[in-house]
Amino acid sequence: MSNTAPIVQDVMTIPRKPVDGMTNIAGLTRDQLRDALIAAGTPEKQAKMRAGQIWQWVYNKGVRDFAIMTNLAKSYREDLARQFIIEIPEVVSRQISEDGTRKYLVRIVGGHEVETVYIPEENRGTLCISSQVGCTLTCSFCHTGTQKLVRNLTAGEIVGQIMLVRDDLNEWPEPGKSPNNETRLLSNVVLMGMGEPLYNFDAVRDAMKIAMDPEGLSLSRRRITLSTSGVVPQIAKTADEIGCLLAVSFHATTDDVRDQLVPINKKWNIATLLEELRAYPRLSNSERITFEYVMLAGINDSDEDAHRLVQLIRGIPAKINLIPFNEWPGAPYKRSSNNRIRAFSDIVHDAGYASPVRKPRGEDIMAACGQLKSATERARKSRARITDETGPADAV
Ligand code: SAH
Ligand code: SF4
């Protein structure tokens, strides 16, 4: 094996049996947990306190076994264990790129799979999580967009992606020590995996509330970024009910081109989207919006596009994140050349906006934006082909 080959490692392959009639605590909001405890027989007067205690064990300490929750009476712990489970999605496999990026294939109830990507950087570590299996939208440059929506993830499955990576990085705080965002391996979360988070609003909101709760996973709301293709009616609600940072998949400077690339533009066009975005920083008390702009050769990458872009967003506190297109087999576009990306970035930068070019990460393990799930599906298809050609394999 060459030393640049990714390490593929099966972490857990034993499928878990669904447990009938038990309530899963992972993903319940504090209020839902309190109500569930009352329904299970906890006296109403105590329920809030008990919910707080359980909450801290689960989200602050990473404990998923009631027996360890030693500030609860033993008989109460036994009661809980009879009625509740604390379950997060299971890791089917983990791949580690030569650059340290980790891609997890995660299995959710029903046997569907999503991907979660951890990207270590110098002073932080960012986790890219999925909100849906597939997507209802059909952006023409995105591989996830070629796959139908299978289902929305639950709040537990969304927050569970953060928890399973905390497990893998062995990063639950030591008893008595509060977590320190500056030195955490997993310090930031981006909703930029599979799916459109604003079409699964309630589950995304509940999961992010748990992530931001100081007694929960205690990530600052400024370290969580939600990326949307532009679901205009949900943007003010995001500011109001989640309050995290916002990224928007802008990708074009005329409605003609954006209609092609991000078809939701036919419903809410550039002018409508920009109007809504203008209010976001004030409503969410955040500094600026990230405009994501995928660089597609000959489609949206001209000097004129760059000039138009800065005209359009004038007055909105913004950063423009230029994403070199991640190609996938059969994709109808090519990545813009490095020189073109640099020229575009310079124009945007000279107009007064930060215009970083996103460094492709985890390319050797197909972990880049817009490629998620496709690699898994391809792997499954090629395994099926091998099986067809050679007969059933012993272990796949
Ligand atoms: N559905 C949401 C979030 C997931 S996609 C959204 O569209 O914003 C995360 C980012 O990756 C989006 O900006 C998306 O436009 C971009 N993306 C999708 N496919 C890509 C590809 N093949 N190459 C580069 N970026 C891509
Ligand atoms: Fe869905 Fe986002 Fe891909 Fe568009 S870019 S198809 S909204 S995941």
XYZ file of C-alpha atoms and ligand atoms in Angstrom:
430
model
C 0.000 0.000 0.000
C 1.406 3.414 -0.915
C 1.601 5.853 1.936
C -0.860 8.191 0.230
C -3.665 5.634 0.092
C -6.568 6.400 2.387
C -6.976 4.191 5.394
C -10.276 2.387 5.272
C -11.400 1.033 8.546
C -14.603 -0.630 9.580
C -15.498 0.735 12.956
C -18.747 -1.026 13.627
C -20.610 -3.440 11.440
C -23.089 -5.095 13.773
C -26.551 -3.729 12.939
C -28.500 -2.670 15.984
C -31.959 -4.048 16.543
C -34.679 -1.404 16.745
C -36.155 -1.386 20.222
C -39.945 -1.361 20.197
C -41.881 0.865 22.551
C -38.828 2.611 23.976
C -38.384 6.360 23.658
C -35.058 7.550 22.330
C -33.753 10.430 24.421
C -31.184 11.563 21.850
C -32.655 14.463 19.893
C -35.465 15.379 22.312
C -35.526 19.048 23.253
C -35.372 19.865 26.952
C -39.153 20.385 27.031
C -39.825 17.167 25.141
C -37.566 15.281 27.533
C -39.374 16.734 30.539
C -42.748 15.761 29.073
C -41.511 12.255 28.260
C -40.268 11.796 31.826
C -43.636 12.888 33.209
C -45.443 10.519 30.851
C -43.177 7.737 32.111
C -44.083 8.403 35.743
C -41.601 11.012 37.005
C -43.447 13.353 39.404
C -44.151 16.644 37.659
C -42.349 18.679 40.325
C -39.117 16.793 39.787
C -39.275 16.427 36.032
C -37.470 19.621 35.084
C -34.557 18.888 37.351
C -34.321 15.242 36.269
C -34.412 16.285 32.624
C -31.555 18.704 33.284
C -29.492 15.999 34.977
C -30.024 13.460 32.207
C -29.388 16.132 29.591
C -26.005 16.956 31.091
C -24.947 13.322 31.166
C -25.976 12.763 27.566
C -24.737 15.930 25.896
C -22.103 17.292 28.186
C -20.422 14.074 29.138
C -21.293 11.725 26.279
C -22.854 9.095 28.562
C -25.387 6.712 27.004
C -25.848 4.258 29.855
C -28.279 5.136 32.642
C -26.288 3.032 35.125
C -23.485 5.618 35.013
C -25.768 8.553 35.908
C -24.789 8.429 39.550
C -26.591 11.575 40.696
C -29.886 9.753 40.084
C -31.239 7.174 42.527
C -30.487 3.599 41.525
C -34.159 2.595 41.325
C -34.913 5.643 39.137
C -32.055 4.717 36.814
C -33.514 1.231 36.507
C -36.925 2.707 35.719
C -35.387 4.874 33.024
C -33.542 1.955 31.469
C -36.824 0.047 31.149
C -38.512 2.854 29.217
C -35.835 4.836 27.441
C -32.871 4.340 25.176
C -30.126 6.774 24.229
C -29.213 5.904 20.680
C -27.380 7.728 17.926
C -26.815 6.534 14.349
C -24.166 3.893 13.902
C -20.926 4.291 12.014
C -20.660 1.755 9.219
C -17.232 2.800 8.056
C -14.679 5.534 8.422
C -12.142 6.670 5.886
C -9.235 8.933 6.742
C -7.708 11.037 3.977
C -4.002 11.736 3.704
C -4.827 15.325 4.754
C -6.562 14.155 7.948
C -10.130 14.612 6.706
C -12.388 11.861 8.037
C -15.450 10.657 6.189
C -17.988 8.604 8.084
C -20.658 6.504 6.488
C -23.523 6.605 8.948
C -26.492 4.236 9.025
C -29.837 5.508 10.280
C -33.004 3.671 11.243
C -34.453 1.921 8.208
C -31.003 1.105 6.875
C -30.467 4.320 4.899
C -27.077 5.905 4.904
C -25.727 9.443 5.007
C -22.226 10.827 5.098
C -20.602 13.082 7.670
C -17.206 14.699 7.100
C -14.726 15.966 9.689
C -12.173 18.501 8.445
C -9.275 19.314 10.792
C -7.721 22.754 10.338
C -5.007 24.638 12.150
C -7.018 26.303 14.904
C -10.307 24.502 14.583
C -12.026 21.391 13.336
C -15.188 21.586 11.252
C -17.834 18.909 11.005
C -19.979 18.879 7.875
C -23.295 17.206 8.663
C -26.251 16.029 6.591
C -29.891 16.964 7.164
C -31.675 14.722 4.649
C -31.070 11.459 2.802
C -30.913 12.813 -0.758
C -32.551 16.150 -1.634
C -35.806 17.319 -3.212
C -33.923 19.987 -5.142
C -32.047 19.350 -8.344
C -29.104 21.733 -8.566
C -27.438 20.710 -11.814
C -23.841 20.708 -10.486
C -24.553 18.742 -7.290
C -24.429 14.989 -7.112
C -26.769 14.840 -4.144
C -29.248 16.665 -6.410
C -29.330 13.690 -8.777
C -30.635 11.512 -5.944
C -34.256 11.615 -4.863
C -35.184 12.553 -1.319
C -35.450 9.359 0.707
C -36.375 10.980 3.996
C -35.672 13.778 6.414
C -33.297 13.016 9.256
C -34.671 13.267 12.783
C -33.223 15.740 15.296
C -31.513 12.793 17.010
C -29.922 11.701 13.756
C -28.687 15.223 13.065
C -27.240 15.912 16.514
C -26.136 12.258 16.626
C -23.653 12.967 13.834
C -21.863 15.421 16.131
C -21.981 12.939 19.011
C -20.577 10.027 17.047
C -17.661 12.113 15.852
C -17.028 13.290 19.432
C -16.897 9.600 20.304
C -14.456 8.892 17.493
C -12.212 11.847 18.390
C -12.509 10.850 22.047
C -13.437 14.395 22.885
C -15.987 14.409 25.658
C -14.892 16.831 28.367
C -13.164 15.387 31.395
C -15.278 15.469 34.565
C -15.226 18.900 36.159
C -13.658 20.624 33.160
C -15.649 22.888 30.912
C -15.131 22.510 27.166
C -12.815 25.020 25.539
C -13.801 26.024 22.023
C -10.326 27.303 21.212
C -8.681 23.948 21.637
C -11.481 21.594 20.675
C -10.856 19.196 17.816
C -14.524 19.477 16.845
C -15.165 23.193 17.273
C -17.391 24.128 14.318
C -20.391 22.626 12.554
C -21.581 23.324 9.017
C -24.898 22.077 7.632
C -23.382 21.500 4.208
C -23.678 17.762 3.786
C -26.562 16.056 2.036
C -29.904 17.781 1.850
C -31.533 21.194 2.158
C -31.640 22.022 5.888
C -34.468 24.560 5.529
C -36.729 21.834 4.089
C -36.261 19.934 7.355
C -36.566 22.991 9.543
C -37.960 21.668 12.823
C -35.517 18.786 13.170
C -32.560 20.994 12.196
C -33.669 23.660 14.693
C -34.095 21.182 17.545
C -30.723 19.552 16.807
C -28.925 22.899 16.645
C -30.581 24.030 19.892
C -29.078 20.973 21.568
C -25.719 21.688 19.929
C -25.772 25.301 21.166
C -27.091 24.656 24.678
C -24.367 25.462 27.226
C -25.359 22.322 29.122
C -25.696 20.429 25.845
C -22.908 20.138 23.288
C -22.088 23.802 24.037
C -20.966 24.950 20.615
C -21.272 28.693 20.187
C -23.943 29.776 17.690
C -21.178 31.622 15.868
C -19.519 28.310 15.194
C -22.537 26.823 13.450
C -23.244 27.660 9.789
C -26.381 26.622 7.988
C -26.156 26.538 4.193
C -29.305 26.995 2.128
C -29.957 27.005 -1.585
C -32.327 29.941 -0.932
C -35.566 28.831 0.732
C -36.682 32.431 1.194
C -39.711 31.959 3.515
C -37.556 30.114 6.066
C -34.688 32.605 6.277
C -36.154 35.045 8.819
C -37.348 32.030 10.827
C -33.771 30.729 10.860
C -32.576 34.029 12.332
C -35.372 33.991 14.876
C -35.467 30.373 15.974
C -31.869 29.190 15.423
C -29.714 32.317 15.205
C -26.688 30.576 13.696
C -24.541 31.903 10.867
C -25.989 31.674 7.377
C -24.393 30.632 4.097
C -26.273 30.843 0.837
C -25.596 28.881 -2.336
C -25.590 31.866 -4.673
C -23.561 30.551 -7.609
C -24.776 32.922 -10.358
C -25.314 36.604 -11.060
C -28.234 36.484 -13.514
C -31.594 34.773 -13.076
C -31.102 32.928 -16.390
C -27.951 31.210 -15.165
C -29.170 30.721 -11.588
C -32.386 29.130 -12.910
C -30.167 26.515 -14.550
C -27.793 25.938 -11.653
C -30.068 26.304 -8.626
C -33.624 25.691 -9.911
C -35.230 26.921 -6.686
C -34.366 30.320 -8.216
C -37.447 29.935 -10.426
C -39.520 30.136 -7.262
C -37.511 32.771 -5.394
C -35.296 34.731 -7.753
C -32.113 36.657 -7.053
C -33.853 39.940 -6.168
C -36.265 38.220 -3.754
C -33.459 36.252 -2.146
C -31.230 39.302 -1.702
C -34.018 41.291 -0.139
C -34.519 38.590 2.460
C -30.771 38.240 3.054
C -30.352 41.936 3.728
C -32.297 41.575 6.972
C -30.531 38.437 8.223
C -27.427 39.859 9.910
C -29.508 42.267 12.000
C -32.188 39.703 12.831
C -29.687 37.042 13.845
C -27.177 39.465 15.342
C -24.406 37.984 13.199
C -21.651 39.829 11.449
C -22.028 38.688 7.897
C -23.462 36.200 5.455
C -21.323 33.765 3.494
C -22.107 33.682 -0.212
C -21.041 30.338 -1.660
C -20.068 30.497 -5.290
C -19.083 27.339 -7.160
C -16.608 28.045 -9.970
C -17.823 26.437 -13.210
C -15.688 26.952 -16.320
C -17.384 29.203 -18.876
C -20.700 29.256 -16.989
C -20.478 31.730 -14.102
C -16.783 32.627 -13.807
C -16.212 35.677 -16.048
C -14.909 39.075 -14.954
C -18.392 40.432 -15.720
C -19.880 37.916 -13.295
C -17.476 39.035 -10.572
C -18.373 42.695 -11.111
C -22.100 41.906 -11.195
C -21.792 39.880 -8.011
C -20.326 42.738 -6.000
C -22.964 45.107 -7.395
C -25.743 42.749 -6.362
C -24.617 42.228 -2.802
C -23.665 45.845 -2.132
C -24.813 46.826 1.332
C -24.941 43.269 2.693
C -22.125 42.423 5.113
C -20.707 39.423 3.284
C -17.871 37.043 2.623
C -17.680 35.301 -0.762
C -16.549 31.723 -0.516
C -15.328 30.545 -3.931
C -15.647 26.770 -4.271
C -13.666 25.111 -7.066
C -16.201 22.738 -8.637
C -15.805 19.175 -7.398
C -16.289 17.040 -10.457
C -18.201 13.774 -10.360
C -18.593 11.166 -13.105
C -21.107 12.381 -15.660
C -21.177 15.947 -14.305
C -22.148 18.434 -17.019
C -19.540 21.026 -15.906
C -15.798 21.517 -15.534
C -13.907 23.264 -12.763
C -12.672 26.785 -13.646
C -8.899 27.091 -14.054
C -6.840 28.308 -11.097
C -5.998 31.504 -12.994
C -9.674 32.219 -13.640
C -10.572 31.588 -9.994
C -7.746 33.905 -8.891
C -8.850 36.688 -11.297
C -12.458 36.382 -10.060
C -11.341 36.389 -6.444
C -9.191 39.511 -7.016
C -12.111 41.496 -8.438
C -14.326 40.578 -5.486
C -11.531 41.297 -3.043
C -10.745 44.690 -4.609
C -14.408 45.615 -4.154
C -13.918 45.184 -0.413
C -15.135 41.631 0.259
C -13.166 38.725 1.662
C -13.067 36.172 -1.177
C -11.305 33.034 0.034
C -11.002 30.085 -2.339
C -12.096 26.925 -0.552
C -9.241 24.463 -0.420
C -10.430 21.081 -1.630
C -10.126 18.637 1.281
C -10.371 14.888 1.440
C -10.328 14.532 -2.350
C -8.735 11.092 -2.173
C -11.748 9.787 -0.249
C -14.436 11.705 -2.219
C -15.358 13.767 0.823
C -15.761 17.124 -0.927
C -18.885 19.270 -1.125
C -21.462 17.953 -3.546
C -19.889 14.514 -3.753
C -21.392 12.976 -0.664
C -23.215 9.695 -0.929
C -22.234 9.387 -4.562
C -19.008 7.646 -3.561
C -20.930 5.255 -1.371
C -23.433 4.502 -4.080
C -20.652 3.970 -6.556
C -18.850 1.667 -4.158
C -22.050 -0.299 -3.659
C -22.648 -0.513 -7.389
C -19.128 -1.683 -8.078
C -19.362 -4.226 -5.240
C -22.603 -5.468 -6.784
C -20.851 -5.734 -10.136
C -17.962 -7.691 -8.629
C -20.447 -9.984 -6.907
C -22.302 -10.443 -10.205
C -19.111 -11.348 -11.963
C -17.582 -13.605 -9.360
C -20.533 -14.925 -7.393
C -21.379 -13.953 -3.834
C -18.464 -12.656 -1.798
C -17.864 -14.055 1.685
C -17.788 -10.698 3.352
C -18.580 -7.377 1.776
N -28.495 22.145 0.338
C -27.698 23.130 0.927
C -26.519 22.588 1.716
C -25.758 21.418 1.157
S -24.719 21.690 -0.210
C -27.238 24.113 -0.115
O -27.432 23.854 -1.292
O -26.717 25.156 0.265
C -23.297 22.542 0.430
C -22.595 23.420 -0.612
O -21.909 22.629 -1.599
C -23.569 24.282 -1.396
O -23.074 25.596 -1.543
C -23.612 23.585 -2.738
O -24.056 24.446 -3.721
C -22.176 23.144 -2.880
N -21.963 22.098 -3.886
C -22.814 21.135 -4.278
N -22.245 20.345 -5.228
C -21.002 20.828 -5.421
C -19.918 20.422 -6.255
N -20.016 19.349 -7.043
N -18.777 21.128 -6.204
C -18.654 22.193 -5.354
N -19.640 22.606 -4.527
C -20.805 21.942 -4.568
Fe -29.811 19.933 -2.651
Fe -27.918 21.728 -1.861
Fe -27.336 19.822 -3.683
Fe -28.959 21.835 -4.353
S -26.760 21.989 -3.779
S -29.298 19.653 -4.807
S -30.052 22.151 -2.439
S -27.893 19.484 -1.552
